Short mmCIF file of C-alpha atoms in Angstrom, two decimals:
data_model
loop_
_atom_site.label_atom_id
_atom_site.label_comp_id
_atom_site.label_asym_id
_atom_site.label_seq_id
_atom_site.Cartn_x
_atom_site.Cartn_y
_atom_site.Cartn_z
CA UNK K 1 0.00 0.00 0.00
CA UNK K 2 1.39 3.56 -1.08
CA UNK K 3 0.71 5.96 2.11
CA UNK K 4 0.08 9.91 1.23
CA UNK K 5 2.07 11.97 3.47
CA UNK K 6 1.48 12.24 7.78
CA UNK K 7 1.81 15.19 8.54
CA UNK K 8 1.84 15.66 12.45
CA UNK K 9 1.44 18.53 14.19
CA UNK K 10 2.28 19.54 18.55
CA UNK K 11 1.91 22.30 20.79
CA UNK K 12 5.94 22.04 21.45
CA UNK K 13 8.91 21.22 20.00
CA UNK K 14 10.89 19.72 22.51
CA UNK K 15 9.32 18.63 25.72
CA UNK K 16 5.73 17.50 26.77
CA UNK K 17 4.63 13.87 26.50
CA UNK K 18 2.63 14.78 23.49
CA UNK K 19 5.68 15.47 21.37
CA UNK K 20 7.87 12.63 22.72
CA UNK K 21 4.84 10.00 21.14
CA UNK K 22 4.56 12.33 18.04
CA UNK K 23 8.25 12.24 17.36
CA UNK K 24 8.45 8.66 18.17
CA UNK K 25 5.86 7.95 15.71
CA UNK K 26 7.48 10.35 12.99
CA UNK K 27 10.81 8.17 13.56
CA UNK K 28 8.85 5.05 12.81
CA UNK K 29 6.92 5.91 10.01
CA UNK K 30 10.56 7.38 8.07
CA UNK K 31 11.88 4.33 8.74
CA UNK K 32 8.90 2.75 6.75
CA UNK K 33 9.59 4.87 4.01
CA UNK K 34 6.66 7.10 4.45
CA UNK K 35 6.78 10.73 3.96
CA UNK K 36 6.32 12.41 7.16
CA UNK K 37 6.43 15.85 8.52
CA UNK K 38 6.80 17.64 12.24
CA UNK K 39 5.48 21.05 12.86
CA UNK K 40 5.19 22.78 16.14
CA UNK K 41 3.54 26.22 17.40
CA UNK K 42 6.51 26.92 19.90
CA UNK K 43 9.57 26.57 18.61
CA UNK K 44 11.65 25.66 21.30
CA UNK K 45 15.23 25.42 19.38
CA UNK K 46 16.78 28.62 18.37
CA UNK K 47 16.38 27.57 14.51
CA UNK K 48 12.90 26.07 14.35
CA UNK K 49 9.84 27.33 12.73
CA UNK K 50 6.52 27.89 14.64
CA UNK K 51 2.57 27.22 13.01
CA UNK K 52 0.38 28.90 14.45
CA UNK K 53 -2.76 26.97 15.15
CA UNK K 54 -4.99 29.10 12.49
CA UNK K 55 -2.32 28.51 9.91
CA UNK K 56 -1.54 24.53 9.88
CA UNK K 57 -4.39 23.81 7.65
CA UNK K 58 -2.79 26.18 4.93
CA UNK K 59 0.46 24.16 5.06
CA UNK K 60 -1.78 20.81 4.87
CA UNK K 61 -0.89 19.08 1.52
CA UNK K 62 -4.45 17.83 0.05
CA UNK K 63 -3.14 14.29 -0.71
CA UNK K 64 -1.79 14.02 3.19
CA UNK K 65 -2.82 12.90 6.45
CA UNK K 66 -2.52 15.42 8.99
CA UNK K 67 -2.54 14.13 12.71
CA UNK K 68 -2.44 16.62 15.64
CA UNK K 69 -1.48 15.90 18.65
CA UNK K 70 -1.38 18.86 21.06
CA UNK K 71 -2.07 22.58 20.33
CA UNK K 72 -2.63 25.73 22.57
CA UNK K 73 -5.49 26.66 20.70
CA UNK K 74 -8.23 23.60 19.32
CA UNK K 75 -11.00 25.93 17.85
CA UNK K 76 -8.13 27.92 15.64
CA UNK K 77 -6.54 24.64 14.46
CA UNK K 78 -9.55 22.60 13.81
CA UNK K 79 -10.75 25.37 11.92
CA UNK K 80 -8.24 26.11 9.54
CA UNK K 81 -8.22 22.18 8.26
CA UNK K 82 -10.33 21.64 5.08
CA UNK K 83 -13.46 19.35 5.48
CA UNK K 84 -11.87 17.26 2.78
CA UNK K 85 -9.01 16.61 4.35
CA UNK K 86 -8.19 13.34 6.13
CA UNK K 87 -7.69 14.14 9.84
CA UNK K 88 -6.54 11.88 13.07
CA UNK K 89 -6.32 13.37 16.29
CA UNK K 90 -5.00 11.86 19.76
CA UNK K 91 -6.10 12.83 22.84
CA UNK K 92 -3.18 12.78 24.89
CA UNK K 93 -5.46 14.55 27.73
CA UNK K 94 -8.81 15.57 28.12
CA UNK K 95 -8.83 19.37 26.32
CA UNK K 96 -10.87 18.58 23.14
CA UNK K 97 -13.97 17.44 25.15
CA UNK K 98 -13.89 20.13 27.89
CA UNK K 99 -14.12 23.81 28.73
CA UNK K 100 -10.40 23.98 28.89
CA UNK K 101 -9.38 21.74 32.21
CA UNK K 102 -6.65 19.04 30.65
CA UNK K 103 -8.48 16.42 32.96
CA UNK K 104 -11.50 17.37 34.84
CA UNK K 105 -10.72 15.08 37.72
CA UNK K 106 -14.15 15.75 40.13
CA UNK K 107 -15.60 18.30 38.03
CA UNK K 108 -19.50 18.22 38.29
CA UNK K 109 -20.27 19.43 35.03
CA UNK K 110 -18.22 17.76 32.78
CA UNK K 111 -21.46 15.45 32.12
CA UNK K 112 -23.37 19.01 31.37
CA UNK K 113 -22.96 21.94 30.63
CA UNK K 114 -20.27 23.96 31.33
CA UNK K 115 -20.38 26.21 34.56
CA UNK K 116 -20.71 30.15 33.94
CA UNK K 117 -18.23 31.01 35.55
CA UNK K 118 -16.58 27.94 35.40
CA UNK K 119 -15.18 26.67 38.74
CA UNK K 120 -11.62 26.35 37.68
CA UNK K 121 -11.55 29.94 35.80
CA UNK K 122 -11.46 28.99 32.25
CA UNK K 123 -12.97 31.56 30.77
CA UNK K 124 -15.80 30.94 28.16
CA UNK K 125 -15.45 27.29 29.02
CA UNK K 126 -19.13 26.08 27.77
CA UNK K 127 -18.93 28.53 24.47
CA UNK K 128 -15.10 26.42 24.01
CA UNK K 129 -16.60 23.40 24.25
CA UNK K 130 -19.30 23.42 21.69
CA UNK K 131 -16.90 24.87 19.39
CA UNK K 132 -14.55 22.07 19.59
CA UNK K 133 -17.64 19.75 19.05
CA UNK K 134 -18.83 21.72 16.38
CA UNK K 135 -15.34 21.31 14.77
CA UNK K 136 -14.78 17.42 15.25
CA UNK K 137 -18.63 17.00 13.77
CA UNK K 138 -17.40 19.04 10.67
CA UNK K 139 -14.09 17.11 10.06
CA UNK K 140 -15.09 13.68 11.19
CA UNK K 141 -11.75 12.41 12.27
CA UNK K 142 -10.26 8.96 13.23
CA UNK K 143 -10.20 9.60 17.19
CA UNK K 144 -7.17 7.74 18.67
CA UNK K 145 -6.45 7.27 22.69
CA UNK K 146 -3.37 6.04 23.98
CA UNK K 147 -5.67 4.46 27.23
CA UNK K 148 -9.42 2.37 27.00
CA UNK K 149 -10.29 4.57 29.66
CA UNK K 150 -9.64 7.86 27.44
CA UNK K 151 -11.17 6.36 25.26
CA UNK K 152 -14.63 5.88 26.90
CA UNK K 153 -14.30 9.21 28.07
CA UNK K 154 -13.97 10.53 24.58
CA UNK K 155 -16.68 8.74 23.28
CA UNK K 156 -19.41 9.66 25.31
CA UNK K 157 -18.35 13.46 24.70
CA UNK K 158 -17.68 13.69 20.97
CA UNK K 159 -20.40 10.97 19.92
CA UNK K 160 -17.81 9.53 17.75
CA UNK K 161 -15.63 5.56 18.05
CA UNK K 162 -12.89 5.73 19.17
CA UNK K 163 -9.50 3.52 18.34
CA UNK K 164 -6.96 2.85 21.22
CA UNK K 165 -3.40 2.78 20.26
CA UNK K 166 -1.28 2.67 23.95
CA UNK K 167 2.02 4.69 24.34
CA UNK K 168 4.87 3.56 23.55
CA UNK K 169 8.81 4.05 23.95
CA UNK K 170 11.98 2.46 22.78
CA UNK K 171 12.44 -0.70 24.99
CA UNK K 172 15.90 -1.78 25.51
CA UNK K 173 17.26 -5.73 24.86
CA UNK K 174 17.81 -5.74 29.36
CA UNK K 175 17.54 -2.60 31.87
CA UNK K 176 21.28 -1.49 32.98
CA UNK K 177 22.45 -3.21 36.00
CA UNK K 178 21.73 -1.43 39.49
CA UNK K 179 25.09 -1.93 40.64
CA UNK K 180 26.23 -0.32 37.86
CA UNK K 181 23.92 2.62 37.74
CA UNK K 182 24.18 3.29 41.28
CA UNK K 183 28.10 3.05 41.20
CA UNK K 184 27.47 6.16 38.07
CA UNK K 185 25.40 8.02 40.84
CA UNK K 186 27.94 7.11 43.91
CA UNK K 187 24.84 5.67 45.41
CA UNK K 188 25.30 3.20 48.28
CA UNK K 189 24.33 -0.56 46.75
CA UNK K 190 22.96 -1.02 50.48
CA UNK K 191 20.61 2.30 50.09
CA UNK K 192 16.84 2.40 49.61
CA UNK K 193 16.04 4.88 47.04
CA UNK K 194 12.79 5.91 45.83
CA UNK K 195 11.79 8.53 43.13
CA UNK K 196 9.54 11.17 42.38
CA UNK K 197 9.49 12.21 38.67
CA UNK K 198 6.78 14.69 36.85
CA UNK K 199 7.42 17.80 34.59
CA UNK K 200 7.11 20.65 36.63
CA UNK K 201 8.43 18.45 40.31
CA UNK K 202 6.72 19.85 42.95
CA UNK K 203 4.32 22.49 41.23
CA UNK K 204 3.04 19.69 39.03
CA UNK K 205 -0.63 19.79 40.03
CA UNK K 206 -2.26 16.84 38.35
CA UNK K 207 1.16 14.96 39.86
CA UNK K 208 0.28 15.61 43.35
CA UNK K 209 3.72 17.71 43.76
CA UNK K 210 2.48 19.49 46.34
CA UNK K 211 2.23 16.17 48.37
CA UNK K 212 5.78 14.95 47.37
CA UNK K 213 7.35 16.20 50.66
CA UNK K 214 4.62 15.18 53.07
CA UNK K 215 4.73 11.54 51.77
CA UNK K 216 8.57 11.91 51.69
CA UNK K 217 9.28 12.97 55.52
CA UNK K 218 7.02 9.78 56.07
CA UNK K 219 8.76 7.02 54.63
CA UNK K 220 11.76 8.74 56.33
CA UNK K 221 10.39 8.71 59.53
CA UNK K 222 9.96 4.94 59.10
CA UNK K 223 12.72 3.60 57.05
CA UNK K 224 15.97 6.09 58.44
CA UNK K 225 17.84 4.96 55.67
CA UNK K 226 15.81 5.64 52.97
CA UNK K 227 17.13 8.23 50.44
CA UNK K 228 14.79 9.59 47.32
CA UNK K 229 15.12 11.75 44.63
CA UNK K 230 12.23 14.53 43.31
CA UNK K 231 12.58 15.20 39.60
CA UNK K 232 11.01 17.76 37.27
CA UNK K 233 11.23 20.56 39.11
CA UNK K 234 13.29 24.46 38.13
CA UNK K 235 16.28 24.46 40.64
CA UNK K 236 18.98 21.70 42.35
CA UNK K 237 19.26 21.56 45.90
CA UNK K 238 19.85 18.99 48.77
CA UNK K 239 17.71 19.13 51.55
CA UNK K 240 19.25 15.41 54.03
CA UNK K 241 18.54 12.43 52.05
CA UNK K 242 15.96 14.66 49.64
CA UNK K 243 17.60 15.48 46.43
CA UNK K 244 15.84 17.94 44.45
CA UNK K 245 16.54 17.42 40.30
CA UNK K 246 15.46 20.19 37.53
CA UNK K 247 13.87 19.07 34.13
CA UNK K 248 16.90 16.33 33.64
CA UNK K 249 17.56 14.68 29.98
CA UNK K 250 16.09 11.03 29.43
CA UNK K 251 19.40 9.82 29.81
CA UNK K 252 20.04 11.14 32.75
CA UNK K 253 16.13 9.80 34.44
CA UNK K 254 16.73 6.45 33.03
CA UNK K 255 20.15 6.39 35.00
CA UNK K 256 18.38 7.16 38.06
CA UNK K 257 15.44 4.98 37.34
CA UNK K 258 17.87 1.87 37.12
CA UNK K 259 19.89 2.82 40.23
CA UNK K 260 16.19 3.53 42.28
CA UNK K 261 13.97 0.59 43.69
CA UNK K 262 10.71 2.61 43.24
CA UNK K 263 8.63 5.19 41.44
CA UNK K 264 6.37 6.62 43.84
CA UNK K 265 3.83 8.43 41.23
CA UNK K 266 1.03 9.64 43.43
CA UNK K 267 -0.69 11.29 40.01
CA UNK K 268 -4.40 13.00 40.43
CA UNK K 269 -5.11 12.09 37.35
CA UNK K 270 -3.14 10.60 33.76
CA UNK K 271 -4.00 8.93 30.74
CA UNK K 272 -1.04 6.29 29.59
CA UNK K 273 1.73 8.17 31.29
CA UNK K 274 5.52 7.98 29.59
CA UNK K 275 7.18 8.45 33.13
CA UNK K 276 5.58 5.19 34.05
CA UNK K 277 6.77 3.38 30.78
CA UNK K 278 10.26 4.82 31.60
CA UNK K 279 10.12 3.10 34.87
CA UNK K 280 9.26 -0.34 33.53
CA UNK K 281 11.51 -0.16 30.85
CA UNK K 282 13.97 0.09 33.81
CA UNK K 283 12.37 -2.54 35.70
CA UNK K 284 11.83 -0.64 38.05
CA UNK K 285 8.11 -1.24 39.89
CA UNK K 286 5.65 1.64 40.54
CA UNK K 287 3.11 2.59 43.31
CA UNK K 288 0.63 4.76 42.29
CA UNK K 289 -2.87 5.98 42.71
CA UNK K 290 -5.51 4.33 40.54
CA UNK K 291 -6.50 6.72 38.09
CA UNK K 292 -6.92 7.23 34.76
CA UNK K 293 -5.10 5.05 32.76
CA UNK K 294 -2.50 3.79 35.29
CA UNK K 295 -4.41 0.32 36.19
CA UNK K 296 -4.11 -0.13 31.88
CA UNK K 297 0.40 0.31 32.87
CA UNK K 298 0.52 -1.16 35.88
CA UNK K 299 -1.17 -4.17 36.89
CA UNK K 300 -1.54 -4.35 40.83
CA UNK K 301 0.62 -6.81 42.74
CA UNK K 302 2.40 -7.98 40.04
CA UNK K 303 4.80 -4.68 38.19
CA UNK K 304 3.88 -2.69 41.12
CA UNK K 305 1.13 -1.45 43.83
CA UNK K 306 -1.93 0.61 42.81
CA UNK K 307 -3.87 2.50 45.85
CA UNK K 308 -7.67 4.44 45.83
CA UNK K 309 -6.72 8.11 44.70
CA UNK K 310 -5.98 10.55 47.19
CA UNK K 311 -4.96 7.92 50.38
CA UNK K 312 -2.09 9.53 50.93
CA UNK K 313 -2.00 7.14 54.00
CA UNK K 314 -2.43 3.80 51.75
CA UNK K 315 0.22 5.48 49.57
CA UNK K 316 2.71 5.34 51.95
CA UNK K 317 1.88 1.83 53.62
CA UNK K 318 2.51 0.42 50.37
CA UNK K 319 5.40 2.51 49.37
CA UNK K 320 7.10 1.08 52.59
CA UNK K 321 5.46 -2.23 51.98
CA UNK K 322 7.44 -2.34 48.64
CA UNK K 323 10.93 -0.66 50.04
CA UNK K 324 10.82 -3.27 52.77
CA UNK K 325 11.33 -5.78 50.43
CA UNK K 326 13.81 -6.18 47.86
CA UNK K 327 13.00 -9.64 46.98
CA UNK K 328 9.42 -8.02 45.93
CA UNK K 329 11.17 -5.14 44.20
CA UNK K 330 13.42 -7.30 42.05
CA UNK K 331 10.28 -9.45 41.08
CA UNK K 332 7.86 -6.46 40.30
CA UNK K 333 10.92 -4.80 38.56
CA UNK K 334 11.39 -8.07 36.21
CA UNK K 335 7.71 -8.52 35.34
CA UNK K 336 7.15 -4.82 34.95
CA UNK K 337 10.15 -5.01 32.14
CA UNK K 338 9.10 -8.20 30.33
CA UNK K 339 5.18 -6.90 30.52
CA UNK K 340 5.92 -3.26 28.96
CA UNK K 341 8.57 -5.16 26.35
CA UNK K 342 5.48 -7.13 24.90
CA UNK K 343 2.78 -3.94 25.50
CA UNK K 344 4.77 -0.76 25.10
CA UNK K 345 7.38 -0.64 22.69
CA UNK K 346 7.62 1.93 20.52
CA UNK K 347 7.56 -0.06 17.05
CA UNK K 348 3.94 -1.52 18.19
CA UNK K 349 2.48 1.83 18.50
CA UNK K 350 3.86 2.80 15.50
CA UNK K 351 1.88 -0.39 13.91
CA UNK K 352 -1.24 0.94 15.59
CA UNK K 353 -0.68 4.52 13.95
CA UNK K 354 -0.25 2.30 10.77
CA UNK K 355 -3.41 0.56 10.80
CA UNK K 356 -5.67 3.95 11.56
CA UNK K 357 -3.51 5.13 8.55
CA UNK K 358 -4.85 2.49 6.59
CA UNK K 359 -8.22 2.59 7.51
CA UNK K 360 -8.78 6.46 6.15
CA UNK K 361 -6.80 5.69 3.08
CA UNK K 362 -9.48 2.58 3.13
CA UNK K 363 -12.21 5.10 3.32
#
């Protein structure tokens, strides 16, 4: 089958979870021969070009695919695409069903109509979100969702299927030894070490950042020799055994990752989170709350330990449940590497983007 050109388009250029999958996907489909493209509205890199929302439809080839991904502005960029063109979109949050919020997390009128004001102060919120329905009615695209349960979300909001194509990343052949990594990070092979890890470290809202410390100067309290690292955040610092990390290169997390004996990702809400995949791909287990898509990553009791949302308590019984035990940590860490190997790499989302492909060009 000849493919027309993909043409995929992102908020930003070179961070956000939204470009990572984008890029990955771009990567996979050149080295299938198919013409791709990459645009971005911030250009993050002192030599790349920005699209504004309003004007990606004018750079749309008519033979192509165009696929968005993330923008800062839905109503501009819907609009500016042709009704004849062949559109897919993936919801890598909840923005093109709401008033604005990325996830809506207890929001009462998410089933309804928008609140005037709304609650959260987005401004205009029910007006935004009839125009983004209005817009996906017009183009009829193939919806894609990286999680089942964005997916049912999705569906009950636009009125349209939706395919599910998980996240994926590039899974090594075996995760780095933890000898090894913590020799790199003159960690103690004796030490317990935990991590925190979310864009933004502990400002990141929908990451529970601002509980990172609290749930921190717990497991301290009851395991003295515990030492953890918080990632993601805008400055370095040392506070004890609490080592604060900026916005650190993938390298740089996966190092950590292998060294660490547990992800502690108390997230509010998510939808098939990459920090997660990172984790597994460095067998490393995960406790986190149940939201979301999480329980579709991380299957309870066997790659790692899923609590209700917001037991901050339950959080960190099991975090010290896990951390007790290194015997359970080297089991969860194996099965959560040989489970994402089969589930999350890269090259089979790339095969899912295929298929959706094929099924416009079908149409």
């Amino acid at each position: 089958m000849v493919f027309p050109p993909i043409y995929h388009h992102t908020g930003l250029e070179t961070s956000g979870g939204a470009t990572r999958v984008a890029q990955l996907v771009v990567d996979g489909l050149r080295r299938r021969n198919v013409e791709t493209n990459h645009s971005f509205e911030l250009a993050e890199k002192q030599d790349g070009t920005a699209i504004l929302p309003n004007d990606f439809g004018r750079y749309l080839p008519g033979n192509a695919i165009g696929h968005l991904h993330s923008t800062g502005n839905w109503p501009d960029l819907l609009t500016s695409i042709s009704a004849r063109a062949r559109v897919v979109i993936t919801m890598h949050d909840c923005e093109l069903f709401t008033g604005g919020c990325p996830y809506p997390l207890d929001c009462a009128d998410l089933d309804e109509k928008c609140a005037d004001p709304c609650s959260r102060n987005f401004p205009e919120a029910e007006s935004l979100k009839k125009q983004k329905l209005h817009q996906v009615q017009r183009l009829e695209p193939a919806l894609v969702a990286p999680s089942r349960w964005m997916a049912r979300l999705a569906k009950t909001h636009l009125y349209r299927s939706v395919t599910v194509v998980p996240n994926g990343i590039p899974w090594p052949e075996q995760p780095v030894s933890k000898r090894v990594a913590r020799r790199k990070l003159g960690l103690h092979n004796a030490a317990r070490v935990a991590v925190f890890a979310a864009h933004g470290g502990m400002n990141a809202a929908y990451k529970s950042g601002d509980a990172w410390k609290d749930i921190w100067t717990a497991l301290k309290a009851r395991m003295p020799r515990l030492v953890c690292f918080a990632v993601g955040g805008d400055r370095e610092e040392q506070q004890g055994d609490l080592i604060l990390w900026p916005y650190v290169d993938r390298a740089r997390l996966s190092l950590l990752m292998n060294a660490a004996d547990v992800l502690l990702y108390p997230t509010r809400a998510d939808n098939h989170s990459l920090v997660v995949l990172e984790a597994m791909s460095c067998s490393l287990p995960v406790v986190a709350y149940s939201v979301g898509g999480i329980p579709e990553q991380v299957t309870d009791q066997y790659t790692g330990l899923l609590v209700p949302s917001g037991r901050n308590k339950v959080f960190i019984d099991a975090a010290e449940l896990l951390l007790s035990d290194p015997a359970m940590i080297r089991q969860m860490g194996v099965d959560a590497f040989d489970s994402g190997r089969k589930r999350f790499d890269s090259e089979r989302m790339v095969e899912g983007y295929m298929s959706v492909y094929k099924s416009l060009i079908g149409e």
